[in-house]
Coordinates of C-alpha atoms in Angstrom, one line a residue:
X2 CA 24.2 40.8 -47.2
X3 CA 22.8 38.1 -45.0
X4 CA 24.8 35.4 -43.5
X5 CA 23.9 31.7 -43.5
X6 CA 23.6 30.3 -40.0
X7 CA 26.5 28.1 -39.1
X8 CA 25.4 24.5 -38.4
X9 CA 25.6 23.6 -34.7
X10 CA 28.5 21.4 -33.7
X11 CA 27.8 18.4 -31.6
X12 CA 30.0 19.9 -29.0
X13 CA 27.9 23.1 -28.8
X14 CA 24.6 21.3 -28.4
X15 CA 22.5 22.6 -25.5
X16 CA 21.7 19.8 -23.1
X17 CA 19.3 21.9 -21.1
X18 CA 16.3 20.2 -22.8
X19 CA 17.4 16.8 -21.5
X20 CA 14.9 15.5 -19.0
X21 CA 16.1 14.1 -15.7
X22 CA 14.9 10.5 -14.9
X23 CA 14.8 8.6 -11.7
X24 CA 16.5 5.2 -11.9
X25 CA 16.8 2.2 -9.6
X26 CA 20.0 0.2 -10.1
X27 CA 20.7 -3.2 -8.5
X28 CA 24.5 -3.6 -8.3
X29 CA 25.8 -7.1 -7.5
X30 CA 29.2 -7.0 -6.0
X31 CA 31.8 -9.1 -4.2
X32 CA 31.2 -8.8 -0.5
X33 CA 34.6 -7.6 0.6
X34 CA 35.9 -4.6 2.6
X35 CA 35.9 -1.3 0.8
X36 CA 33.5 -2.2 -2.0
X37 CA 30.7 0.1 -0.8
X38 CA 33.2 2.9 -0.4
X39 CA 34.4 2.5 -4.0
X40 CA 30.8 2.5 -5.4
X41 CA 29.8 5.6 -3.3
X42 CA 33.1 7.2 -4.2
X43 CA 32.4 6.8 -7.9
X44 CA 29.1 8.8 -7.4
X45 CA 30.7 11.4 -5.2
X46 CA 33.8 12.0 -7.4
X47 CA 31.5 12.7 -10.4
X48 CA 28.9 14.8 -8.6
X49 CA 26.1 12.2 -9.0
X50 CA 23.5 12.2 -6.2
X51 CA 22.3 9.1 -4.5
X52 CA 18.7 9.4 -3.3
X53 CA 18.5 6.0 -1.7
X54 CA 21.1 3.3 -0.9
X55 CA 20.6 -0.2 0.6
X56 CA 23.1 -3.0 0.9
X57 CA 22.8 -6.6 2.1
X58 CA 24.6 -9.8 1.5
X59 CA 22.5 -12.0 -0.8
X60 CA 24.7 -15.0 -1.4
X61 CA 26.9 -16.2 1.4
X62 CA 28.4 -19.0 -0.7
X63 CA 29.6 -16.7 -3.4
X64 CA 30.2 -13.8 -1.0
X65 CA 28.0 -11.5 -3.0
X66 CA 26.1 -8.5 -1.9
X67 CA 23.4 -6.4 -3.6
X68 CA 23.6 -2.7 -3.5
X69 CA 20.4 -1.0 -4.5
X70 CA 20.9 2.6 -5.6
X71 CA 18.2 5.2 -6.6
X72 CA 19.7 8.1 -8.5
X73 CA 18.5 10.9 -10.8
X74 CA 20.0 12.2 -14.0
X75 CA 19.8 12.7 -17.7
X76 CA 19.7 9.5 -19.9
X77 CA 23.3 10.1 -20.9
X78 CA 24.4 10.6 -17.3
X79 CA 22.7 7.4 -16.2
X80 CA 24.3 5.4 -19.0
X81 CA 27.7 6.8 -17.8
X82 CA 26.9 5.7 -14.2
X83 CA 26.1 2.2 -15.4
X84 CA 29.2 1.9 -17.5
X85 CA 31.5 3.3 -14.8
X86 CA 30.0 0.9 -12.2
X87 CA 30.7 -2.1 -14.5
X88 CA 34.4 -1.0 -14.7
X89 CA 34.8 -1.4 -11.0
X90 CA 36.6 -4.8 -10.4
X91 CA 34.3 -6.0 -7.5
X92 CA 31.1 -5.4 -9.6
X93 CA 29.6 -8.5 -11.1
X94 CA 26.5 -7.0 -12.7
X95 CA 24.4 -3.8 -12.9
X96 CA 20.7 -4.3 -13.4
X97 CA 18.5 -1.3 -14.3
X98 CA 15.3 -2.2 -12.4
X99 CA 13.5 0.9 -13.6
X100 CA 13.8 -0.1 -17.3
X101 CA 12.6 -3.6 -16.7
X102 CA 8.9 -4.1 -17.1
X103 CA 9.2 -6.9 -14.5
X104 CA 10.8 -4.6 -11.9
X105 CA 9.3 -4.2 -8.4
X106 CA 10.4 -1.6 -5.9
X107 CA 9.4 -1.3 -2.3
X108 CA 10.4 0.6 0.8
X109 CA 9.7 0.1 4.5
X110 CA 9.2 3.0 6.9
X111 CA 8.5 3.3 10.7
X112 CA 6.4 6.4 11.4
X113 CA 5.9 7.8 14.9
X114 CA 2.7 9.9 15.4
X115 CA 1.8 11.6 18.7
X116 CA -1.7 12.7 19.4
X117 CA -4.8 12.4 21.5
X118 CA -8.5 12.5 20.8
X119 CA -9.8 13.1 17.2
X120 CA -6.3 13.4 15.7
X121 CA -5.4 10.0 17.2
X122 CA -8.6 8.4 15.7
X123 CA -7.9 10.0 12.3
X124 CA -4.3 8.7 12.3
X125 CA -5.6 5.1 12.9
X126 CA -8.2 5.6 10.1
X127 CA -5.6 6.8 7.6
X128 CA -3.2 4.0 8.7
X129 CA -6.0 1.4 7.9
X130 CA -6.5 2.9 4.4
X131 CA -2.8 2.7 3.7
X132 CA -2.5 -0.8 5.3
X133 CA 0.0 0.5 7.8
X134 CA 0.4 -1.7 10.9
X135 CA 0.5 -0.4 14.4
X136 CA 3.7 -2.0 15.9
X137 CA 3.8 0.0 19.1
X138 CA 1.3 2.1 21.0
X139 CA 1.3 4.3 24.1
X140 CA -1.4 6.6 25.4
X141 CA 0.4 9.5 23.6
X142 CA 1.7 7.9 20.4
X143 CA 1.7 5.2 17.7
X144 CA 4.5 3.7 15.7
X145 CA 3.2 2.5 12.3
X146 CA 5.0 0.1 9.9
X147 CA 4.2 0.8 6.3
X148 CA 5.6 -0.8 3.1
X149 CA 5.1 0.1 -0.5
X150 CA 6.3 2.4 -3.2
X151 CA 8.2 5.5 -2.0
X152 CA 5.4 7.7 -3.2
X153 CA 2.9 5.9 -1.0
X154 CA 5.1 6.4 2.0
X155 CA 5.5 10.1 1.1
X156 CA 1.7 10.5 0.9
X157 CA 1.2 8.7 4.2
X158 CA 3.7 10.9 6.0
X159 CA 2.2 14.0 4.4
X160 CA -1.2 13.0 5.8
X161 CA 0.3 12.3 9.3
X162 CA 2.0 15.7 9.4
X163 CA -1.0 17.7 10.7
X164 CA -2.0 14.8 13.0
X165 CA 1.2 14.9 15.0
X166 CA 4.0 13.3 12.9
X167 CA 7.1 13.1 15.2
X168 CA 9.6 11.0 13.4
X169 CA 10.2 8.9 10.3
X170 CA 12.7 6.1 9.7
X171 CA 13.0 4.7 6.2
X172 CA 14.9 1.7 4.8
X173 CA 15.6 3.0 1.4
X174 CA 14.4 1.3 -1.8
X175 CA 14.6 -2.4 -2.3
X176 CA 14.1 -3.9 -5.7
X177 CA 13.8 -7.2 -7.6
X178 CA 12.5 -8.5 -10.9
X179 CA 9.6 -10.8 -11.4
X180 CA 10.1 -14.2 -12.9
X181 CA 12.2 -17.3 -12.2
X182 CA 15.6 -15.8 -13.2
X183 CA 17.9 -14.0 -10.8
X184 CA 18.7 -10.3 -11.1

């Protein structure tokens, strides 16, 4: 006698096949003490990781700041993050820049490279290709300023590694949407 398979319950569904996505969220908040702590606390309490975080006041008249958060998770987890952020009282809006076809993301990095001779010349050649600017130089090192997508900065740093990469300082991701409307 063979048994019929029992239909899977929605509660038993395996979520292992869900793909993780990277998202950039712009969170407009009231600029008041403790707001950043509440936003970060929401991520921390639920075990969500923040890959990049930038904050700046964007409207002094309305006392509004923009928090740009880069995070990774399943589609369901990311929807939960958005919904939970919107429940926080000081949050005015959450904009998913990644989902917007008009979204632009950029990052700034300062990259220190030490070297002499051929490695020094090669570092300058690579910097020119990546449109990195030399903002400081000594006989032993350069400091380059580079802007662009995070992946571009990662590649630049990877190429500088064998040439004498000393230190990297990154701003974190900034984002905005094209067009005349805010957000």
